[in-house]
Structure formats: C-alpha cells, structure tokens
Coordinates of C-alpha atoms and ligand atoms in Angstrom, one line a residue:
X1 CA 82.3 -108.2 65.3
X2 CA 84.9 -109.2 67.8
X3 CA 88.3 -107.6 67.8
X4 CA 91.7 -109.6 68.2
X5 CA 95.0 -108.2 69.0
X6 CA 98.1 -110.9 69.9
X7 CA 101.6 -110.1 71.2
X8 CA 105.3 -111.4 71.1
X9 CA 108.2 -109.4 71.6
X10 CA 109.7 -107.5 74.2
X11 CA 107.3 -105.4 75.9
X12 CA 104.8 -106.1 78.5
X13 CA 102.2 -107.9 76.8
X14 CA 99.5 -106.7 78.4
X15 CA 100.3 -103.1 78.1
X16 CA 99.9 -103.6 74.0
X17 CA 96.7 -105.4 74.3
X18 CA 95.0 -103.6 76.1
X19 CA 96.0 -100.8 74.1
X20 CA 95.2 -102.4 70.8
X21 CA 91.7 -103.6 72.2
X22 CA 90.9 -100.0 73.0
X23 CA 91.7 -99.2 69.6
X24 CA 89.2 -101.4 68.5
X25 CA 86.0 -100.4 70.9
X26 CA 84.3 -99.3 68.0
X27 CA 83.7 -102.3 66.4
X28 CA 80.6 -103.3 69.3
X29 CA 81.5 -105.5 72.0
X30 CA 79.6 -106.5 75.1
X31 CA 82.9 -108.5 77.1
X32 CA 86.6 -108.3 76.9
X33 CA 89.5 -110.2 78.4
X34 CA 93.3 -111.2 78.0
X35 CA 95.7 -114.5 78.5
X36 CA 99.5 -113.8 78.9
X37 CA 102.0 -116.1 79.6
X38 CA 104.6 -115.3 82.2
X39 CA 106.3 -117.5 85.2
X40 CA 102.8 -118.5 86.5
X41 CA 102.1 -120.5 82.9
X42 CA 98.9 -118.9 81.5
X43 CA 97.4 -116.1 83.4
X44 CA 93.4 -115.6 82.2
X45 CA 91.6 -112.8 83.6
X46 CA 88.4 -111.7 81.2
X47 CA 84.6 -109.9 81.9
X48 CA 81.0 -108.9 80.4
X49 CA 80.7 -105.9 80.1
X50 CA 83.2 -102.6 79.2
X51 CA 86.7 -102.7 78.3
X52 CA 87.5 -100.7 80.9
X53 CA 85.9 -103.1 83.9
X54 CA 89.1 -105.2 82.8
X55 CA 91.5 -102.7 82.1
X56 CA 90.4 -101.2 86.1
X57 CA 90.9 -105.0 87.1
X58 CA 94.1 -105.9 85.7
X59 CA 95.5 -102.2 86.9
X60 CA 94.5 -103.6 90.3
X61 CA 96.6 -106.9 89.3
X62 CA 99.0 -106.2 87.1
X63 CA 100.0 -109.4 84.7
X64 CA 103.2 -109.2 83.4
X65 CA 104.7 -111.2 80.4
X66 CA 106.0 -110.5 76.7
X67 CA 103.6 -112.7 74.8
X68 CA 99.3 -112.5 74.8
X69 CA 96.2 -112.6 73.1
X70 CA 93.1 -110.3 74.0
X71 CA 89.7 -110.3 72.5
X72 CA 86.8 -108.1 72.8
X73 CA 83.8 -110.3 71.6
X74 CA 80.8 -109.6 69.8
X75 CA 78.3 -112.1 70.4
X76 CA 76.7 -115.0 68.4
X77 CA 76.5 -117.9 70.2
X78 CA 76.1 -117.8 74.3
X79 CA 74.9 -114.1 75.7
X80 CA 77.3 -112.0 77.3
X81 CA 79.0 -113.7 80.4
X82 CA 82.1 -113.7 82.2
X83 CA 82.5 -117.7 81.2
X84 CA 81.5 -116.9 77.6
X85 CA 84.0 -114.2 77.3
X86 CA 87.3 -114.9 75.6
X87 CA 89.9 -116.2 75.7
X88 CA 88.8 -119.6 75.8
X89 CA 91.3 -122.2 77.7
X90 CA 91.8 -126.0 78.0
X91 CA 91.0 -128.1 81.3
X92 CA 94.6 -128.1 82.1
X93 CA 94.7 -124.4 81.6
X94 CA 98.2 -124.4 79.1
X95 CA 96.2 -123.3 75.6
X96 CA 94.2 -120.5 75.7
X97 CA 92.6 -119.3 72.0
X98 CA 90.4 -116.1 71.1
X99 CA 88.3 -116.2 67.8
X100 CA 86.3 -114.0 65.9
X101 CA 83.3 -115.7 63.1
X102 CA 81.4 -118.0 63.3
X103 CA 82.3 -122.1 63.7
X104 CA 79.4 -123.6 61.5
X105 CA 80.1 -127.1 62.4
X106 CA 80.6 -126.7 66.1
X107 CA 78.2 -128.5 67.2
X108 CA 78.9 -131.9 65.5
X109 CA 82.2 -130.9 66.8
X110 CA 81.0 -130.5 70.4
X111 CA 79.3 -133.4 70.1
X112 CA 82.5 -135.6 69.4
X113 CA 84.5 -134.1 71.7
X114 CA 82.1 -134.7 75.3
X115 CA 81.9 -138.4 73.9
X116 CA 85.9 -138.2 74.3
X117 CA 85.2 -137.1 77.7
X118 CA 85.7 -133.2 77.3
X119 CA 83.8 -130.6 79.4
X120 CA 82.4 -127.2 78.0
X121 CA 82.2 -124.7 80.6
X122 CA 80.7 -122.0 78.3
X123 CA 77.9 -122.4 75.3
X124 CA 80.1 -121.1 72.6
X125 CA 81.9 -122.2 69.7
X126 CA 85.1 -120.7 70.3
X127 CA 85.5 -123.8 72.8
X128 CA 85.8 -126.2 70.9
X129 CA 88.9 -124.7 69.2
X130 CA 90.3 -125.0 72.2
X131 CA 89.8 -128.9 73.0
X132 CA 90.3 -129.8 69.4
X133 CA 93.8 -128.1 70.2
X134 CA 94.5 -130.2 73.5
X135 CA 92.9 -133.3 71.6
X136 CA 95.5 -132.7 68.9
X137 CA 98.4 -131.5 70.7
X138 CA 101.3 -133.6 71.4
X139 CA 104.3 -130.9 71.4
X140 CA 104.2 -129.1 68.9
X141 CA 101.6 -126.4 69.2
X142 CA 101.5 -125.3 65.3
X143 CA 101.1 -129.2 63.7
X144 CA 97.8 -129.2 66.7
X145 CA 96.8 -125.7 64.8
X146 CA 96.6 -128.2 61.3
X147 CA 95.1 -130.7 62.5
X148 CA 92.6 -128.5 64.1
X149 CA 91.6 -126.5 61.4
X150 CA 91.2 -129.1 58.8
X151 CA 88.3 -129.9 61.1
X152 CA 86.6 -126.7 61.5
X153 CA 84.0 -125.1 58.8
X154 CA 82.6 -121.3 58.9
X155 CA 84.6 -117.9 59.5
X156 CA 87.0 -117.8 62.0
X157 CA 90.0 -115.6 62.8
X158 CA 92.6 -117.5 65.6
X159 CA 95.0 -116.2 68.1
X160 CA 96.5 -119.2 70.1
X161 CA 99.3 -119.3 73.0
X162 CA 100.3 -122.2 75.2
X163 CA 102.3 -122.2 78.1
X164 CA 104.6 -125.2 76.9
X165 CA 105.8 -123.1 73.8
X166 CA 106.0 -119.9 75.7
X167 CA 108.0 -118.9 72.9
X168 CA 105.2 -118.8 70.0
X169 CA 102.5 -117.6 68.7
X170 CA 99.8 -118.6 66.4
X171 CA 97.5 -117.2 64.3
X172 CA 95.0 -118.6 61.3
X173 CA 92.9 -116.4 59.1
X174 CA 89.4 -117.8 57.8
X175 CA 87.2 -115.6 55.8
X176 CA 87.1 -113.1 59.1
X177 CA 89.8 -110.9 58.9
X178 CA 93.3 -110.7 60.3
X179 CA 96.2 -109.1 60.0
X180 CA 100.1 -109.3 60.8
X181 CA 101.8 -106.3 62.1
X182 CA 106.0 -106.3 62.2
X183 CA 107.4 -104.1 64.4
X184 CA 111.2 -103.7 65.7
X185 CA 112.3 -106.8 67.9
X186 CA 108.2 -107.4 68.2
X187 CA 105.2 -109.3 66.4
X188 CA 101.3 -108.6 66.5
X189 CA 98.6 -110.0 65.0
X190 CA 95.4 -108.0 65.4
X191 CA 91.7 -107.9 63.8
X192 CA 92.2 -104.9 62.1
X193 CA 94.9 -102.0 61.4
X194 CA 93.5 -99.3 64.3
X195 CA 95.2 -102.2 66.9
X196 CA 98.1 -101.9 65.8
X197 CA 98.9 -98.3 64.2
X198 CA 100.0 -96.6 67.7
X199 CA 103.2 -99.4 67.1
X200 CA 103.8 -100.0 63.7
X201 CA 102.8 -99.1 60.3
X202 CA 104.5 -102.6 58.4
X203 CA 101.5 -104.5 57.7
X204 CA 100.3 -107.6 56.2
X205 CA 97.4 -108.7 55.6
X206 CA 96.9 -112.3 55.8
X207 CA 94.9 -114.1 53.2
X208 CA 92.1 -116.8 53.7
X209 CA 93.5 -120.0 55.1
X210 CA 96.6 -118.5 56.3
X211 CA 98.7 -120.1 59.4
X212 CA 100.9 -118.0 60.9
X213 CA 103.9 -118.7 63.6
X214 CA 105.1 -115.6 65.3
X215 CA 108.4 -116.0 67.6
X216 CA 111.0 -113.6 68.9
X217 CA 113.2 -114.9 65.7
X218 CA 110.5 -113.7 63.7
X219 CA 107.6 -115.5 61.4
X220 CA 106.6 -117.9 58.8
X221 CA 102.9 -117.8 57.0
X222 CA 102.0 -121.2 55.6
X223 CA 98.9 -121.3 52.7
X224 CA 96.0 -123.4 53.6
X225 CA 98.0 -126.3 51.5
X226 CA 100.3 -125.8 54.9
X227 CA 103.2 -124.6 52.2
X228 CA 105.6 -121.5 53.7
X229 CA 104.6 -118.6 51.7
X230 CA 105.8 -115.1 51.5
X231 CA 103.4 -111.7 51.7
X232 CA 103.8 -108.6 51.0
X233 CA 104.4 -105.8 53.5
X234 CA 102.2 -102.8 53.0
X235 CA 103.1 -99.6 54.7
X236 CA 100.0 -98.0 56.2
X237 CA 99.5 -94.5 55.5
X238 CA 96.3 -93.9 57.4
X239 CA 95.5 -92.1 60.6
X240 CA 93.6 -93.9 63.5
X241 CA 90.7 -92.8 62.6
X242 CA 90.7 -93.6 58.7
X243 CA 91.8 -97.1 59.4
X244 CA 87.8 -97.7 61.8
X245 CA 86.2 -96.7 58.7
X246 CA 88.5 -99.4 56.5
X247 CA 89.5 -96.2 54.3
X248 CA 86.3 -95.7 53.8
X249 CA 85.4 -91.8 54.4
X250 CA 82.0 -92.9 57.2
X251 CA 80.7 -96.0 58.4
X252 CA 77.4 -95.8 56.5
X253 CA 79.1 -96.2 53.4
X254 CA 81.3 -98.4 54.6
X255 CA 78.4 -100.6 56.2
X256 CA 76.3 -100.2 52.5
X257 CA 79.7 -102.0 51.0
X258 CA 79.8 -104.7 54.1
X259 CA 76.1 -105.8 52.9
X260 CA 77.2 -108.3 50.4
X261 CA 79.7 -110.1 52.6
X262 CA 76.6 -109.4 55.6
X263 CA 74.3 -111.0 52.9
X264 CA 76.2 -113.9 53.2
X265 CA 76.9 -114.7 56.8
X266 CA 73.4 -114.4 57.8
X267 CA 72.3 -116.8 55.1
X268 CA 75.0 -119.8 54.7
X269 CA 76.1 -120.2 58.8
X270 CA 72.4 -120.9 58.4
X271 CA 72.1 -123.8 56.2
X272 CA 73.0 -127.3 57.0
X273 CA 75.3 -130.3 55.5
X274 CA 72.8 -130.5 52.7
X275 CA 72.5 -126.8 51.7
X276 CA 68.9 -126.8 53.1
X277 CA 68.2 -124.0 56.0
X278 CA 68.7 -124.8 59.4
X279 CA 67.1 -122.1 61.5
X280 CA 69.0 -122.7 64.9
X281 CA 67.0 -120.6 68.0
X282 CA 63.7 -121.1 66.2
X283 CA 61.8 -124.2 67.8
X284 CA 58.9 -123.9 65.3
X285 CA 57.4 -127.0 63.8
X286 CA 54.5 -127.6 61.3
X287 CA 52.2 -128.2 64.5
X288 CA 52.9 -125.0 65.7
X289 CA 52.3 -123.5 62.3
X290 CA 49.0 -125.7 62.1
X291 CA 48.1 -123.9 65.3
X292 CA 48.5 -120.5 64.4
X293 CA 45.8 -118.1 62.5
X294 CA 47.5 -114.7 62.3
X295 CA 51.4 -113.2 62.2
X296 CA 52.0 -109.8 64.1
X297 CA 54.9 -108.3 62.5
X298 CA 55.7 -105.0 64.5
X299 CA 58.9 -102.7 64.5
X300 CA 59.9 -99.2 64.1
X301 CA 61.5 -97.1 61.0
X302 CA 63.6 -99.1 59.2
X303 CA 63.3 -102.0 60.8
X304 CA 59.2 -102.0 59.9
X305 CA 59.8 -101.4 56.1
X306 CA 61.9 -104.6 56.7
X307 CA 58.7 -106.3 58.8
X308 CA 56.1 -104.8 55.2
X309 CA 58.4 -106.8 53.1
X310 CA 58.4 -110.1 55.5
X311 CA 54.7 -109.2 55.6
X312 CA 54.5 -110.3 51.6
X313 CA 56.7 -113.0 52.0
X314 CA 55.0 -114.3 54.6
X315 CA 51.8 -114.5 53.7
X316 CA 52.7 -116.1 49.8
X317 CA 54.8 -119.1 51.6
X318 CA 52.3 -119.4 54.4
X319 CA 49.0 -118.4 53.3
X320 CA 48.2 -116.7 57.0
X321 CA 47.0 -113.6 57.5
X322 CA 49.8 -110.9 58.3
X323 CA 49.1 -108.2 60.2
X324 CA 52.1 -105.0 60.4
X325 CA 51.9 -102.8 62.5
X326 CA 54.5 -99.6 64.1
X327 CA 55.1 -100.2 67.2
X328 CA 54.3 -97.1 68.5
X329 CA 51.0 -97.7 67.3
X330 CA 50.2 -101.4 68.4
X331 CA 49.0 -100.7 71.7
X332 CA 46.0 -99.4 69.6
X333 CA 45.2 -101.6 67.7
X334 CA 46.2 -105.4 69.1
X335 CA 43.0 -106.2 69.8
X336 CA 43.7 -109.4 67.8
X337 CA 46.7 -110.9 69.6
X338 CA 45.8 -114.8 71.5
X339 CA 47.8 -118.0 71.7
X340 CA 46.9 -118.5 68.3
X341 CA 49.2 -115.6 67.4
X342 CA 53.0 -115.8 66.5
X343 CA 54.4 -112.2 66.5
X344 CA 57.5 -111.0 64.9
X345 CA 59.3 -108.6 65.9
X346 CA 62.0 -106.4 64.2
X347 CA 65.2 -104.5 65.6
X348 CA 68.4 -104.0 64.7
X349 CA 69.3 -102.8 68.6
X350 CA 66.9 -104.7 70.5
X351 CA 66.9 -102.2 72.6
X352 CA 63.5 -99.9 71.1
X353 CA 61.5 -99.0 73.7
X354 CA 58.3 -98.9 71.4
X355 CA 59.0 -102.6 69.8
X356 CA 59.9 -103.3 73.9
X357 CA 56.9 -102.4 74.6
X358 CA 54.6 -103.7 71.8
X359 CA 56.5 -107.1 72.4
X360 CA 55.5 -107.2 76.3
X361 CA 52.3 -106.2 75.4
X362 CA 51.4 -109.5 72.9
X363 CA 53.2 -111.6 75.5
X364 CA 50.9 -110.6 77.7
X365 CA 47.9 -111.4 75.5
X366 CA 49.2 -114.8 75.2
X367 CA 51.4 -114.4 71.6
X368 CA 54.7 -116.4 70.9
X369 CA 57.0 -113.7 70.2
X370 CA 59.9 -114.5 67.6
X371 CA 62.8 -111.6 67.3
X372 CA 64.8 -110.4 64.4
X373 CA 68.0 -108.6 65.7
X374 CA 71.3 -107.4 65.3
X375 CA 72.5 -107.7 68.9
X376 CA 72.9 -111.1 70.9
X377 CA 71.6 -111.0 74.7
X378 CA 70.0 -107.2 73.8
X379 CA 66.5 -107.2 75.7
X380 CA 64.8 -108.0 72.3
X381 CA 66.1 -111.0 72.2
X382 CA 65.9 -111.9 75.9
X383 CA 62.2 -111.8 75.9
X384 CA 61.6 -113.5 72.6
X385 CA 61.0 -117.4 72.6
X386 CA 62.8 -117.2 69.3
X387 CA 65.4 -115.7 67.7
X388 CA 66.9 -115.0 64.3
X389 CA 70.2 -112.8 64.9
X390 CA 71.1 -111.0 62.0
X391 CA 75.0 -111.1 62.3
X392 CA 75.5 -107.8 60.3
X393 CA 78.2 -106.8 62.6
X394 CA 78.1 -104.0 64.5
X395 CA 75.7 -101.1 62.3
X396 CA 77.4 -97.9 64.0
X397 CA 75.9 -95.4 61.4
X398 CA 72.5 -94.4 62.8
X399 CA 71.0 -94.4 58.9
X400 CA 70.4 -98.5 59.1
X401 CA 71.6 -100.2 55.7
X402 CA 73.4 -103.8 56.2
X403 CA 70.9 -104.0 59.3
X404 CA 68.0 -103.3 57.0
X405 CA 69.0 -106.1 54.4
X406 CA 69.9 -108.9 56.1
X407 CA 67.0 -108.4 58.3
X408 CA 65.1 -109.0 54.8
X409 CA 67.1 -112.3 54.4
X410 CA 65.6 -113.1 57.5
X411 CA 62.6 -112.7 56.6
X412 CA 62.8 -114.9 53.3
X413 CA 64.5 -117.6 54.9
X414 CA 62.1 -117.9 57.5
X415 CA 59.0 -117.9 54.9
X416 CA 61.1 -120.5 52.8
X417 CA 61.4 -122.6 56.0
X418 CA 58.5 -122.2 57.5
X419 CA 56.3 -122.8 53.7
X420 CA 58.2 -125.9 53.5
X421 CA 57.8 -127.3 56.8
X422 CA 54.0 -126.6 56.9
X423 CA 53.7 -127.7 53.4
X424 CA 52.3 -124.6 51.6
X425 CA 54.9 -124.3 49.7
X426 CA 55.9 -126.7 47.2
X427 CA 59.5 -128.4 47.0
X428 CA 60.8 -127.4 43.4
X429 CA 59.5 -123.6 44.8
X430 CA 61.2 -124.1 47.7
X431 CA 64.3 -125.2 46.3
X432 CA 64.6 -122.3 43.4
X433 CA 64.2 -119.7 45.7
X434 CA 67.0 -121.0 48.4
X435 CA 69.5 -120.8 45.1
X436 CA 68.6 -117.3 43.9
X437 CA 68.6 -116.5 47.5
X438 CA 72.0 -118.2 47.8
X439 CA 73.6 -116.1 44.6
X440 CA 71.5 -112.8 45.8
X441 CA 74.6 -111.4 47.8
X442 CA 76.6 -111.7 44.1
X443 CA 73.9 -109.1 42.6
X444 CA 74.0 -107.0 45.7
X445 CA 77.8 -106.4 45.0
X446 CA 76.8 -105.7 40.8
X447 CA 74.6 -103.3 41.6
X448 CA 76.4 -101.0 44.1
X449 CA 79.1 -101.4 41.0
X450 CA 76.5 -100.6 38.7
X451 CA 74.9 -97.8 40.1
X452 CA 77.6 -96.0 42.6
X453 CA 78.3 -93.1 40.1
X454 CA 74.5 -92.8 38.9
X455 CA 73.8 -92.0 42.7
X456 CA 76.2 -89.3 43.1
X457 CA 75.4 -88.2 39.8
X458 CA 71.4 -87.4 41.2
X459 CA 71.9 -86.3 44.4
X460 CA 74.0 -83.0 42.9
X461 CA 70.9 -83.0 40.8
X462 CA 68.6 -83.3 43.7
X463 CA 70.9 -81.9 46.7
X464 CA 69.1 -78.5 46.5
X465 CA 65.4 -79.5 46.3
X466 CA 62.5 -78.6 48.5
X467 CA 61.1 -82.4 49.2
X468 CA 61.0 -85.7 46.9
X469 CA 58.5 -88.5 45.9
X470 CA 59.0 -92.1 46.1
X471 CA 56.3 -93.7 44.5
X472 CA 56.3 -97.6 44.2
X473 CA 53.4 -100.8 44.0
X474 CA 53.5 -104.0 46.1
X475 CA 56.8 -104.4 47.3
X476 CA 58.3 -101.5 45.7
X477 CA 56.3 -99.1 47.8
X478 CA 57.8 -100.8 51.0
X479 CA 60.9 -100.0 48.9
X480 CA 60.3 -96.4 48.3
X481 CA 59.3 -95.7 52.1
X482 CA 62.9 -97.0 53.2
X483 CA 64.3 -95.0 50.4
X484 CA 62.3 -91.8 51.6
X485 CA 63.3 -92.4 55.2
X486 CA 66.8 -92.8 54.6
X487 CA 67.0 -89.4 52.5
X488 CA 65.2 -87.4 54.8
X489 CA 67.0 -88.8 57.9
X490 CA 70.4 -88.0 56.9
X491 CA 70.1 -85.5 54.2
X492 CA 67.6 -83.5 56.3
X493 CA 65.5 -82.9 52.7
X494 CA 61.6 -83.4 52.7
X495 CA 60.9 -86.6 51.1
X496 CA 57.6 -88.9 50.7
X497 CA 56.7 -92.0 50.1
X498 CA 53.4 -93.0 48.1
X499 CA 51.7 -96.0 46.7
X500 CA 51.8 -95.8 43.2
X501 CA 48.2 -95.3 42.7
X502 CA 47.2 -93.9 45.3
X503 CA 48.8 -90.1 44.0
X504 CA 45.5 -89.2 41.7
X505 CA 43.7 -89.2 44.9
X506 CA 45.2 -86.2 45.9
X507 CA 49.4 -85.8 46.8
X508 CA 49.9 -85.3 42.2
X509 CA 48.8 -82.1 43.3
X510 CA 52.1 -81.2 45.1
X511 CA 53.7 -82.0 42.2
X512 CA 55.2 -79.0 40.1
X513 CA 58.1 -78.4 37.1
X514 CA 61.2 -80.4 38.3
X515 CA 59.7 -82.1 41.1
X516 CA 61.8 -85.0 41.7
X517 CA 60.3 -88.0 41.6
X518 CA 61.9 -91.6 42.2
X519 CA 59.1 -94.8 40.7
X520 CA 60.3 -97.9 41.8
X521 CA 59.3 -100.1 38.8
X522 CA 60.6 -103.9 39.8
X523 CA 57.8 -105.6 40.2
X524 CA 56.7 -107.4 37.0
X525 CA 53.2 -107.7 37.2
X526 CA 52.9 -104.1 38.4
X527 CA 54.9 -102.7 35.5
X528 CA 52.4 -101.1 32.7
X529 CA 50.5 -99.4 35.9
X530 CA 53.9 -97.4 36.9
X531 CA 54.4 -96.7 33.7
X532 CA 51.0 -95.3 33.3
X533 CA 51.7 -93.4 36.9
X534 CA 55.1 -92.6 35.8
X535 CA 53.5 -90.9 32.8
X536 CA 50.8 -89.1 34.8
X537 CA 53.6 -86.8 37.2
X538 CA 55.6 -86.7 34.0
X539 CA 52.8 -84.7 32.6
X540 CA 52.9 -82.2 35.4
X541 CA 56.2 -81.3 35.1
X542 CA 58.4 -84.0 37.1
X543 CA 61.9 -84.9 36.7
X544 CA 61.2 -88.7 37.1
X545 CA 64.1 -91.2 37.5
X546 CA 62.9 -95.0 37.2
X547 CA 64.4 -98.0 39.3
X548 CA 64.0 -101.0 37.2
X549 CA 66.0 -104.3 36.3
X550 CA 63.7 -104.7 33.3
X551 CA 64.8 -103.6 30.3
X552 CA 61.8 -102.0 28.6
X553 CA 61.7 -99.4 26.5
X554 CA 58.8 -97.8 28.2
X555 CA 60.7 -96.2 30.9
X556 CA 63.3 -95.2 29.3
X557 CA 60.9 -93.1 27.2
X558 CA 59.2 -91.8 30.1
X559 CA 61.6 -90.9 32.8
X560 CA 64.1 -88.7 32.9
X561 CA 66.7 -91.2 33.7
X562 CA 66.4 -94.8 34.0
X563 CA 68.9 -96.9 37.0
X564 CA 69.1 -100.2 36.0
X565 CA 69.6 -103.0 38.8
X566 CA 70.4 -106.6 38.9
X567 CA 67.7 -108.7 38.2
X568 CA 66.3 -111.4 40.8
X569 CA 62.8 -112.8 41.9
X570 CA 60.5 -110.4 42.0
X571 CA 60.3 -111.5 46.1
X572 CA 63.9 -110.2 46.2
X573 CA 64.1 -107.2 44.7
X574 CA 63.7 -104.8 47.4
X575 CA 67.3 -106.1 48.2
X576 CA 68.3 -104.7 45.2
X577 CA 66.6 -101.4 44.6
X578 CA 67.4 -100.5 48.5
X579 CA 70.7 -100.4 47.6
X580 CA 70.8 -97.3 45.1
X581 CA 68.5 -95.8 47.5
X582 CA 71.0 -96.3 50.2
X583 CA 73.8 -94.5 47.9
X584 CA 71.3 -91.3 46.9
X585 CA 70.8 -90.7 50.6
X586 CA 74.4 -90.9 51.5
X587 CA 75.8 -89.0 48.8
X588 CA 73.1 -86.0 48.8
X589 CA 74.1 -86.0 52.7
X590 CA 77.5 -85.8 51.7
X591 CA 77.4 -83.0 49.2
X592 CA 75.5 -80.8 51.8
X593 CA 78.4 -81.4 54.3
X594 CA 75.9 -83.5 56.5
X595 CA 77.1 -85.1 59.3
X596 CA 76.2 -88.6 58.1
X597 CA 76.9 -91.2 60.5
X598 CA 75.7 -88.7 63.4
X599 CA 72.6 -87.0 61.9
X600 CA 70.9 -84.1 63.7
X601 CA 67.9 -84.7 66.3
X602 CA 68.5 -88.7 65.7
X603 CA 70.1 -91.7 68.2
X604 CA 71.1 -94.9 67.2
X605 CA 68.9 -96.8 69.4
X606 CA 65.6 -95.4 70.4
X607 CA 64.9 -96.3 74.3
X608 CA 62.8 -94.3 74.9
X609 CA 59.3 -94.1 73.7
Ligands
LIG1 C1 66.7 -96.4 60.2 O1 67.6 -95.8 59.3 C2 66.8 -95.3 61.5 N1 68.0 -95.3 62.3 C3 65.6 -95.8 62.6 O2 64.4 -95.7 62.0 C4 65.3 -97.2 62.9 O3 65.3 -98.0 61.7 C5 64.2 -97.5 64.0 O4 64.9 -96.8 65.0 C6 64.5 -98.7 64.7 O5 66.0 -99.2 65.0 P1 65.9 -100.6 65.9 O6 66.6 -101.3 64.6 O7 67.0 -100.7 66.5 O8 64.7 -101.5 66.7

C-alpha cells in the first residue's frame, strides 16, 4: 500500500516527512520521494528502492522548507522506477501530487489530456491527476482540486502543493484512508496514524469525499458536496506498534479482516463502464483461447491451493483440460508443455524460487505465461507475458490469507472472461456469476462476523490436540488443504486434508476417540456423500465439526458442531469456507502463545529451491 505524509508548519518539512515515511515502511513499498516548497520553488527528490537511499541522498543535499509532501509507493500501475516514484509534477514544476489508490478511468483521462497537448513522463495513473490540476488551475489551488476530483473515478488519497500557493496544502480522501493530524502551529496529513504519532496524538479521520485545505492559520474541511464540515478530533492512545496493525493484535488478523475490501479492490477496479470484466495487462483473445489444448496451473503452498480452485472453474467455463502441479514437482512432470500451453503461475510475493523455476522451464518449452501476483514488478511479473495483479496490498503475515482469497477472485474473473470470449460460457450464466461476484465481498464480511466467536470456541477445543483432519469433496477438498496448511504453519499442530471419499482406503485407521475432524460440506451435489463420510468418522469416535451454508438437519444430527457460513454459488464457496479456517488457525495459534505473524522455520517468501 502506498504511504502519504504531508506537512505545513514551523518545523523543517523534510525532517517531519521522512520520519513519517519511515513509520509507514511496514506497509510495503518499492520507491519513495518528497516535494518541498522553499525559495527555489518546489524541490522534488524521488527514487526507486529503499527509503534509506532517499534519506542518504537528502542528508548529502538538504532541502529546507516548511511545506511539503512525501510518499512511499507500492506499485500498481508502472514498475518501480525513479520516473514512476511520487511526487508527480506538472510540466512547469509548479504543482506536485502524491497519491495512494487507483484511478480507474485514468486511460480515458490520459487520452483527453494528451489530445490537449499534455505529455507524460511516467507510466502511473497519478500523473493524470497533476496534469488535470494544471489544466484547471487559474490561481486558486482549491478550486482546481474541486474541478479535478469531479473527473476522477476510483480510489484516491491525494496530497497536493503548489509553488504558487506556498501557504497551503490540499488533501483529498476517497476510499483510500487519510488522516489529518493537528499539532501546535503545525498540521499533518498521512495515510496512517504511525506516520505522525511522534508529533501529535490529535487526529481527524477524514471521511469519504472529504477535501481539506491546510494553512498556517488552520484547516478547513469540505465534504463531497463542497460544504464546510466539522469532523471529530480523536485523541490517539495507541503506541506506534499497535497503530501499524490498525489496533489489531497481529498483522494476520488485520489481513483477514481486510479481505472484504481487498476482494472489492481486485474486482471493481477491473470493471469497464458497462460493469463488464476488463482484464488490463492480459492480452488473451478468442483466437488464442481456441489455439491452446491445455492449461497448466503451477504454484506453491497456499497459492497452489488457489490454483486447484482455479483449475476447477477454468475447466468448467473453458472446457479445456487443466493440469495443476506443485511448482517444485513440475520439473519432473512437464512433458506436455508446448506452444499450445497456457501456463498460469500464482505467487503472492512473485519471488518464490520453485515457482520461478517452473515458469522458466515452461517458457523455454514455448508456453505462454500468465501470472497472478500481488507484487508489481516482481520477478514472476517481469517474466510473464500477461499479469493479473491481485492488488490486495502488502501481505505482512507469513500465513497467507487476503492473497489467497484475491487469487481465487482472480481465477473467477479470468474464467468468466475467457469463457465468455471463447463462447463456452453462455451470456446469462456469465452475467449471473458476475453479479454474484460483485456481492461476494459483503458475504465475506458477514461470514467474518458470523464465525469469529465460533472459531475462538473451536480453537480452545482443539489447541492441545495431537492432530486434526480436514475432509471434503471437490472444491471442499481443496479448501480442506488450505485449512490444514493454515493450522499447521502457525499453531504447529499436525493437520491433514483428505478427499472425504479416500478416508476408508486407509486413513480412517487413525481416527480414535475425540479426534477432531473438520468436514467442509458446501457442495450441494456432494452433500449426501459427505454426510455419509462424516458418519463413518463419527462412528469411530471423532469430534466432528461441519462447515456448510446449507441449512440441513442431516448435518446437525451427525456433527458435534455445525459452522454456518453465508451462502453463494458452489464455485465461490471456497471464498467463504476459508474464512472460518483462517480464523480457527489464527485463534489456535494465539491461544498457544505462538508468534502468529512470524511462525518458526518459515519465511514470507521462499526464495530458495
Ligand atoms: C501460505 O500461508 C504460506 N506462507 C506459503 O505456503 C506460501 O503460500 C507459499 O510459500 C507461496 O508463496 P508465494 O505465493 O509468495 O509464491
């Protein structure tokens, strides 16, 4: 996620801003920069790489001034580079802008501005904002901002300064969070509280649509209708550590709760003006889809589990064989890869060595590479022909949660889009499935509320168990794999996922009195068989926990506990059943006193084979 810090007051802006950006480094970034106003006008210094490089450069060549904006960039449009780093300025260098979020209609606006003679130095969507401001600027910066934001669609937090208006800083908040800090004779804007907590604890949470003008005399907030409004001033009692987690105890639980908004971002920023799916950075058409005879889906760990769900929906909507392989095993079984193969690799970090090795092997054999990744400009992204960025924001906890669910959404969107392109998915089904996908983020939110306490309860029940079993059929089996991995990697309890029909072929021998078995039963067509499988383990003494959205007495009669989640179409159920399993793993690890965000033996990105 990008980070913004803005300052106006009596102190040196550069010092305040760089200190604030350092406090935002936890959000993840790939470049940074500042724009400071002084007697030379707007002095801009920005670069790709670590913030420490920018700080060293400024220490060598200090920038004085009491008004400024700064930024740490988490790339969404345009790879990490000095040119793409923020702040962005107009051609005259009199206006500077920093931005967090995504401007959905930037292509349309960029075309309009280019037709008016504007030039662009970067690949970012942000640069259209500063050129819009330039176009509307007639001396009054606030008025120019009012006009410019009327043209913007998407999510944006903006910090804006101008050398022609040296006593003011304008900030805008739409969707992307932004706060106003109130000091003694100084004012701040920032993406998050940690950036300014050392300077002030008096904070206003700007509301959606708010535009605020900061000056040396004070601040004025305008709502989306341009009416002057008052907003509550909050006294922040958190320490910096707590503030980076937004008040959550761990990054993992924060990221679990970010899933509704992450899923919304992944989906809604890829809808065109008609509300249809538009896959930017993916140049796949009907002709290509008709030319391939297979798809490979390759990844590791949680990303592999997302790939299994992807396999299911791609086969269903495209009517083409899909082979899902664990990346580290791919090299031993890639015999069918050729130039009629589409290879989809999934990697949150985009740096997993096993996945990169598989990608390179397939590419050498002529396959076209489409990657699903969360990191713009990552190695996987750079070596792919097409890229689907999940835009989940940085995932800090080692245990992957929001990356997983946004990877699922990526697969759903591609399967719908490709199926429609290929003509193997009829229009009505496409529209019904897309409509349900637009509502799924709310259902994730409801499910979070619905199952949180149940997860805590079950966590206390299983925390001292030697092992747990997760069983399911079809998509529920893939979910079982993901649930078992989540539990293992942070609670350190042995857990195994099994195809429910497979238990009787050996594993059921392990079931004894009170062995916990989590049965995921969300697939209507397999429901009766699942009930039979649950009865099998129950008969051998298992403690059975059923997960379903189907209100059905059978499960109540056979399970010791039933966890009801929101209902949706069967293909999307993995999005909802994963929620309980993530929370169960989290609360089990918490009650065991484990290091939830940094579990033993694990790394967030496994860059060795
Ligand atoms: C998931 O919770 C684990 N942290 C791990 O399995 C992870 O999914 C795997 O290492 C793949 O990482 P990637 O998505 O960054 O490639």
